[in-house]
XYZ file of C-alpha atoms in Angstrom:
431
model
C 60.810 -48.434 -25.440
C 57.244 -47.908 -26.767
C 56.334 -51.468 -25.741
C 57.798 -50.855 -22.317
C 55.794 -47.608 -22.017
C 52.599 -49.368 -23.039
C 53.240 -52.155 -20.526
C 53.872 -49.522 -17.900
C 50.509 -47.919 -18.565
C 48.811 -51.337 -18.479
C 50.405 -52.077 -15.131
C 49.340 -48.636 -13.934
C 45.738 -49.215 -15.075
C 45.723 -52.620 -13.372
C 47.112 -51.067 -10.188
C 44.470 -48.349 -10.245
C 41.740 -50.948 -10.800
C 42.973 -52.894 -7.781
C 42.818 -49.659 -5.774
C 39.293 -49.023 -7.098
C 38.133 -52.476 -5.997
C 39.396 -51.757 -2.500
C 37.701 -48.347 -2.349
C 34.404 -49.645 -3.721
C 34.423 -52.664 -1.410
C 34.227 -50.286 1.549
C 31.617 -48.058 -0.147
C 33.913 -45.116 -0.881
C 32.205 -44.254 -4.173
C 33.114 -40.555 -4.113
C 36.781 -41.379 -3.547
C 36.664 -44.005 -6.307
C 35.109 -41.490 -8.701
C 37.814 -38.948 -7.887
C 40.442 -41.630 -8.563
C 38.997 -42.370 -12.031
C 38.159 -38.786 -13.019
C 41.097 -36.901 -11.488
C 43.934 -39.104 -10.235
C 44.196 -41.448 -13.246
C 44.245 -38.625 -15.879
C 46.781 -36.730 -13.731
C 49.035 -39.793 -13.855
C 48.524 -40.087 -17.612
C 46.469 -43.276 -17.302
C 43.174 -43.595 -19.200
C 40.350 -45.420 -17.410
C 39.777 -48.707 -19.244
C 36.740 -51.015 -19.521
C 37.408 -52.541 -16.124
C 37.717 -49.126 -14.420
C 34.456 -47.793 -15.834
C 32.565 -51.058 -15.318
C 33.622 -51.107 -11.652
C 32.445 -47.536 -11.188
C 29.186 -48.099 -13.103
C 28.352 -51.283 -11.204
C 28.835 -49.657 -7.802
C 26.766 -46.599 -8.807
C 24.006 -48.885 -10.134
C 23.856 -50.796 -6.843
C 23.984 -47.631 -4.690
C 20.286 -46.822 -5.183
C 18.271 -44.091 -6.946
C 20.571 -41.247 -5.852
C 23.426 -42.654 -7.999
C 21.402 -44.034 -10.907
C 21.992 -41.075 -13.228
C 25.747 -41.404 -12.678
C 25.572 -45.070 -13.705
C 23.684 -44.146 -16.893
C 26.285 -41.419 -17.605
C 29.066 -44.016 -17.399
C 27.185 -46.413 -19.694
C 26.705 -43.619 -22.233
C 30.410 -42.733 -21.989
C 31.427 -46.363 -22.541
C 29.175 -46.674 -25.570
C 30.556 -43.463 -27.078
C 34.105 -44.849 -26.638
C 33.216 -48.276 -28.031
C 33.945 -49.994 -24.708
C 32.018 -53.103 -23.639
C 29.684 -52.577 -20.704
C 29.014 -55.330 -18.181
C 25.690 -57.020 -19.013
C 24.851 -57.749 -15.371
C 25.144 -54.067 -14.462
C 22.973 -53.103 -17.445
C 20.375 -55.639 -16.230
C 20.412 -54.043 -12.754
C 19.886 -50.594 -14.284
C 17.055 -51.857 -16.510
C 15.326 -53.519 -13.574
C 15.623 -50.212 -11.716
C 13.542 -48.466 -14.408
C 10.728 -50.978 -13.801
C 10.817 -50.590 -10.042
C 10.716 -46.791 -10.015
C 7.347 -45.066 -10.191
C 7.582 -42.671 -13.146
C 8.796 -44.729 -16.088
C 7.905 -41.929 -18.531
C 10.313 -39.534 -16.805
C 13.046 -38.087 -19.023
C 15.752 -39.984 -17.110
C 13.903 -43.277 -17.543
C 13.387 -42.663 -21.270
C 17.091 -41.942 -21.623
C 17.874 -45.199 -19.780
C 15.590 -47.195 -22.083
C 17.335 -45.708 -25.141
C 20.759 -46.670 -23.731
C 19.630 -50.244 -23.029
C 18.232 -50.537 -26.560
C 21.601 -49.309 -27.870
C 23.317 -51.948 -25.704
C 21.123 -54.615 -27.351
C 22.359 -53.469 -30.774
C 26.020 -52.861 -29.872
C 26.608 -55.960 -27.716
C 24.251 -58.532 -29.218
C 26.394 -61.442 -27.990
C 26.010 -60.224 -24.374
C 22.215 -60.014 -24.510
C 20.544 -62.690 -22.385
C 17.040 -63.609 -21.233
C 17.383 -61.762 -17.898
C 18.151 -58.442 -19.599
C 15.407 -58.833 -22.220
C 12.851 -59.787 -19.549
C 13.736 -56.642 -17.581
C 13.245 -54.491 -20.685
C 9.978 -56.255 -21.581
C 8.751 -55.535 -18.051
C 9.510 -51.826 -18.519
C 7.442 -51.726 -21.724
C 4.660 -53.739 -20.087
C 4.432 -51.191 -17.281
C 4.560 -48.175 -19.624
C 2.096 -49.756 -22.061
C 4.520 -49.250 -24.983
C 3.306 -52.219 -27.025
C 5.244 -51.329 -30.194
C 8.598 -51.429 -28.379
C 7.564 -54.502 -26.391
C 6.815 -56.383 -29.620
C 10.042 -55.133 -31.257
C 12.105 -56.274 -28.238
C 10.373 -59.667 -28.173
C 11.115 -60.075 -31.885
C 14.768 -59.104 -31.306
C 14.910 -61.814 -28.624
C 13.812 -64.366 -31.241
C 16.244 -62.954 -33.829
C 19.118 -63.369 -31.358
C 18.112 -66.986 -30.750
C 17.341 -66.369 -27.074
C 14.669 -68.747 -25.823
C 12.006 -67.102 -23.707
C 10.992 -68.550 -20.344
C 7.690 -68.708 -18.471
C 8.663 -65.293 -17.033
C 8.995 -63.858 -20.558
C 5.589 -65.108 -21.651
C 4.006 -64.071 -18.352
C 5.157 -60.498 -19.033
C 3.852 -60.610 -22.622
C 0.469 -61.965 -21.471
C 0.281 -59.301 -18.758
C 1.082 -56.521 -21.253
C -1.595 -57.602 -23.736
C -4.065 -57.987 -20.852
C -3.428 -54.391 -19.772
C -3.879 -53.295 -23.388
C -7.195 -55.189 -23.575
C -6.025 -57.298 -26.538
C -7.449 -60.719 -25.668
C -6.556 -62.322 -29.034
C -2.877 -61.536 -28.417
C -3.172 -62.809 -24.825
C -4.380 -66.191 -26.109
C -1.766 -66.187 -28.894
C 1.102 -65.652 -26.407
C -0.328 -68.291 -24.030
C -0.565 -70.871 -26.822
C 2.934 -70.021 -28.103
C 4.317 -70.654 -24.613
C 2.677 -74.088 -24.660
C 4.084 -74.859 -28.142
C 7.548 -73.915 -26.866
C 7.166 -76.668 -24.259
C 7.244 -74.219 -21.366
C 5.213 -75.073 -18.287
C 3.310 -72.246 -16.640
C 4.235 -71.522 -13.030
C 2.095 -69.842 -10.361
C 3.191 -66.352 -11.483
C 2.486 -67.017 -15.180
C -0.923 -68.480 -14.353
C -1.600 -65.358 -12.293
C -0.708 -63.126 -15.263
C -3.074 -65.108 -17.507
C -5.872 -65.002 -14.943
C -5.503 -61.232 -14.533
C -5.353 -60.686 -18.319
C -8.578 -62.671 -18.827
C -10.381 -60.619 -16.157
C -9.060 -57.305 -17.538
C -10.259 -58.263 -21.029
C -13.701 -59.221 -19.711
C -13.316 -62.988 -20.267
C -14.212 -64.234 -16.801
C -15.198 -67.654 -18.185
C -11.657 -68.190 -19.494
C -10.208 -66.933 -16.189
C -12.219 -69.582 -14.331
C -10.878 -72.257 -16.708
C -7.322 -71.148 -15.921
C -8.134 -71.196 -12.203
C -9.476 -74.763 -12.527
C -6.135 -75.778 -14.106
C -4.310 -74.172 -11.187
C -6.453 -76.103 -8.720
C -5.547 -79.364 -10.435
C -1.872 -78.472 -9.994
C -2.451 -77.262 -6.418
C -1.250 -73.746 -7.294
C -4.431 -71.860 -6.427
C -4.002 -70.982 -2.735
C -3.013 -67.373 -3.265
C -4.702 -64.182 -2.047
C -3.988 -62.206 -5.239
C -5.528 -64.895 -7.478
C -8.762 -65.009 -5.488
C -8.857 -61.196 -5.288
C -8.483 -60.972 -9.078
C -11.433 -63.328 -9.648
C -13.556 -61.524 -7.058
C -12.783 -58.270 -8.887
C -13.946 -59.964 -12.102
C -17.248 -60.949 -10.490
C -17.583 -57.365 -9.209
C -17.238 -56.049 -12.776
C -19.901 -58.499 -13.962
C -22.167 -57.515 -11.025
C -22.328 -61.005 -9.553
C -21.925 -60.549 -5.777
C -23.188 -64.084 -5.074
C -20.315 -65.684 -7.006
C -17.837 -63.227 -5.437
C -18.970 -64.165 -1.926
C -18.867 -67.882 -2.794
C -15.201 -67.386 -3.685
C -14.643 -65.663 -0.356
C -16.147 -68.638 1.477
C -13.861 -70.912 -0.548
C -10.860 -68.792 0.459
C -11.728 -69.211 4.136
C -12.186 -72.974 3.652
C -8.839 -73.249 1.803
C -7.066 -71.242 4.502
C -6.123 -68.407 2.127
C -5.570 -65.043 3.817
C -8.237 -62.411 3.133
C -6.693 -58.927 3.081
C -8.206 -55.455 2.732
C -8.071 -55.659 -1.079
C -10.199 -58.849 -1.047
C -12.811 -57.322 1.266
C -12.878 -54.077 -0.750
C -13.487 -56.077 -3.943
C -16.317 -57.989 -2.210
C -17.924 -54.736 -1.055
C -17.523 -53.309 -4.574
C -19.249 -56.408 -6.016
C -22.214 -55.885 -3.669
C -22.415 -52.120 -4.269
C -22.320 -52.487 -8.066
C -25.280 -54.876 -7.837
C -27.043 -52.514 -5.374
C -26.861 -55.196 -2.674
C -26.164 -52.839 0.226
C -27.305 -55.384 2.802
C -24.630 -57.755 1.453
C -22.050 -54.937 1.533
C -22.850 -54.293 5.216
C -22.444 -58.025 5.948
C -19.029 -58.028 4.265
C -18.001 -55.036 6.404
C -18.980 -57.041 9.510
C -16.956 -60.040 8.249
C -14.034 -57.698 7.663
C -14.192 -56.458 11.268
C -14.524 -60.039 12.565
C -11.407 -61.021 10.576
C -9.482 -58.125 12.218
C -8.885 -56.465 8.822
C -8.936 -52.663 9.140
C -11.186 -50.866 6.631
C -9.309 -48.241 4.605
C -10.376 -45.162 2.639
C -11.424 -47.296 -0.357
C -13.684 -49.416 1.892
C -15.548 -46.362 3.169
C -15.523 -44.598 -0.212
C -17.167 -47.604 -1.924
C -19.837 -47.960 0.777
C -20.553 -44.215 0.858
C -20.997 -44.156 -2.923
C -23.388 -47.120 -2.675
C -25.559 -45.531 0.022
C -25.616 -42.157 -1.768
C -26.620 -43.766 -5.081
C -29.410 -45.575 -3.240
C -30.700 -42.370 -1.641
C -29.553 -43.331 1.874
C -27.690 -40.119 2.657
C -28.005 -40.456 6.450
C -26.163 -43.812 6.408
C -23.534 -42.353 4.078
C -22.930 -39.404 6.425
C -22.665 -41.784 9.374
C -19.950 -43.700 7.499
C -18.158 -40.430 6.667
C -18.103 -39.623 10.397
C -16.763 -43.106 11.187
C -14.101 -42.686 8.492
C -12.810 -39.533 10.184
C -13.084 -41.084 13.657
C -10.620 -43.717 12.397
C -8.164 -40.896 11.530
C -8.736 -41.278 7.791
C -9.251 -38.202 5.608
C -12.112 -37.772 3.138
C -10.740 -37.263 -0.372
C -12.357 -35.654 -3.427
C -14.028 -38.948 -4.423
C -15.755 -39.278 -1.028
C -16.926 -35.650 -1.087
C -18.223 -36.026 -4.657
C -20.237 -39.101 -3.617
C -21.700 -37.243 -0.621
C -22.558 -34.241 -2.807
C -24.303 -36.578 -5.283
C -26.227 -37.906 -2.284
C -27.267 -34.332 -1.455
C -28.496 -33.852 -5.041
C -30.576 -37.025 -4.784
C -31.961 -35.966 -1.386
C -32.424 -32.323 -2.446
C -30.430 -31.181 0.597
C -28.829 -27.890 -0.469
C -27.729 -26.826 3.026
C -25.819 -30.051 3.687
C -24.258 -29.863 0.214
C -22.964 -26.318 0.810
C -21.731 -27.344 4.266
C -19.799 -30.285 2.750
C -18.267 -28.011 0.096
C -17.171 -25.549 2.813
C -15.652 -28.449 4.784
C -13.897 -29.640 1.634
C -12.268 -26.222 1.153
C -11.405 -25.931 4.852
C -9.573 -29.275 4.756
C -7.665 -28.338 1.605
C -9.279 -30.971 -0.623
C -9.075 -29.563 -4.150
C -12.396 -29.762 -6.028
C -12.383 -30.915 -9.650
C -14.679 -30.117 -12.580
C -16.721 -33.161 -11.475
C -17.239 -31.560 -8.036
C -18.416 -28.305 -9.620
C -20.790 -30.052 -12.037
C -22.426 -31.817 -9.045
C -22.684 -28.512 -7.140
C -24.271 -26.735 -10.119
C -26.730 -29.631 -10.400
C -27.527 -29.272 -6.678
C -28.074 -25.507 -7.041
C -30.167 -26.100 -10.156
C -32.492 -28.416 -8.226
C -32.856 -25.662 -5.607
C -33.476 -23.036 -8.356
C -30.437 -21.002 -7.201
C -29.130 -19.732 -10.544
C -27.455 -16.767 -8.809
C -25.265 -19.038 -6.679
C -24.607 -21.408 -9.600
C -23.295 -18.570 -11.800
C -21.197 -17.184 -8.936
C -19.781 -20.654 -8.301
C -18.677 -21.107 -11.927
C -17.393 -17.564 -12.514
C -15.690 -16.916 -9.183
C -15.091 -20.090 -7.178
C -14.328 -22.402 -10.074
C -12.357 -20.141 -12.409
C -10.733 -17.508 -10.192
C -10.050 -19.363 -6.942
C -9.386 -22.909 -8.140
C -8.364 -22.235 -11.756
C -10.574 -25.066 -13.030
C -11.945 -24.600 -16.553
C -15.683 -25.345 -16.848
C -16.281 -28.575 -18.757
C -19.165 -29.440 -21.068
C -20.853 -31.181 -18.124
C -20.632 -28.007 -15.988
C -22.067 -25.842 -18.800
C -24.825 -28.373 -19.394
C -25.824 -28.278 -15.703
C -25.659 -24.464 -15.716
C -27.834 -24.170 -18.839
C -30.365 -26.566 -17.284
C -30.395 -24.345 -14.197
C -30.877 -21.209 -16.359
C -33.724 -22.805 -18.333
C -35.494 -23.686 -15.076
C -35.048 -20.079 -13.906
C -36.002 -18.739 -17.388
C -32.835 -16.635 -17.441
C -30.468 -17.841 -20.191
C -28.780 -14.418 -20.383
C -27.519 -14.808 -16.801
C -25.896 -18.151 -17.581
C -24.168 -16.659 -20.640
C -22.471 -14.064 -18.399
C -20.926 -16.721 -16.146
């Protein structure tokens, strides 16, 4: 009789699972959940591995709104010692990578559950799952957990792929650890793995981030030999490297090569070219690039204008910077704090207090929140104009009371300089 009762329950569970498959196939997740959580217990049938895996898989595939439910089911299965489906766990892990805030409490909980899965179901762990988890740690910059997961992969006898090593190289590049970048690259070669276009791209980017442009160019030469180099992101990465090393000539040579090779030049490429020129104070070159951008029918964005405005302001060409700010707004773009700070720095350089105060009023009117950097520039501007009264009022009232921004060392330094010029240190102390 007991055997018969057990068989009856098994048949009942199987019948419910068949019903669940039908409900989930037509997207009736709420009805399926009610079946598992209410109907099955009411009938004296406990949801088994198959029931919970079906529910978890559908929740995982239903998008961000159902993700927490999927994690809840995984946690429930682990607490009951039930085996979770590895493909569903991979989907959930990949979801952590693709969402913006990977340090969010929900994401951290998800990571902990995946790590528990790695320990509890070692025989189900595969390269796809580990790669997804490595990508999460790469994006969060958690190098200790990345290294521990990579070591666990070795311990489990799972052979890494070019994707695995690309992620490792990328992570060390972001961390600025060039020795580890080279170590991972050489290990990949020893493992007999051939780099693909994506892996080469990770290596190229890591070299540039670590300040080894020479090595990046060597990697790019290898890609050319394998005919893997015709890619916008690769060229943009190298151009960014030349911008950092203040070599606009080499950056523009690469741009000419892109055009010759038929590689698409997007807004990021042109912005990097303009940045290369501005960093080297080649504003004539920056203006030429802007013309090339227009000729190529690529629309300048806020970064384009922001970079050019900063360049003109640093060079004391405030009139040109203001003209660009007007053009920016004529294109229905909005000046942000960075643009206003650059323009205010331009006012300091030009000694134009009235324009500076006008820009600050415009900034407030448009709801652009000033930062401590903004206030330090304004105090500097007021100091140059010997307006200690306004500088103290700005720090005490505008900065603290209205915007709730605490004065930084830079702000105090500018204020003290202003007070020294006015021979009134006591006034500054009251601010």
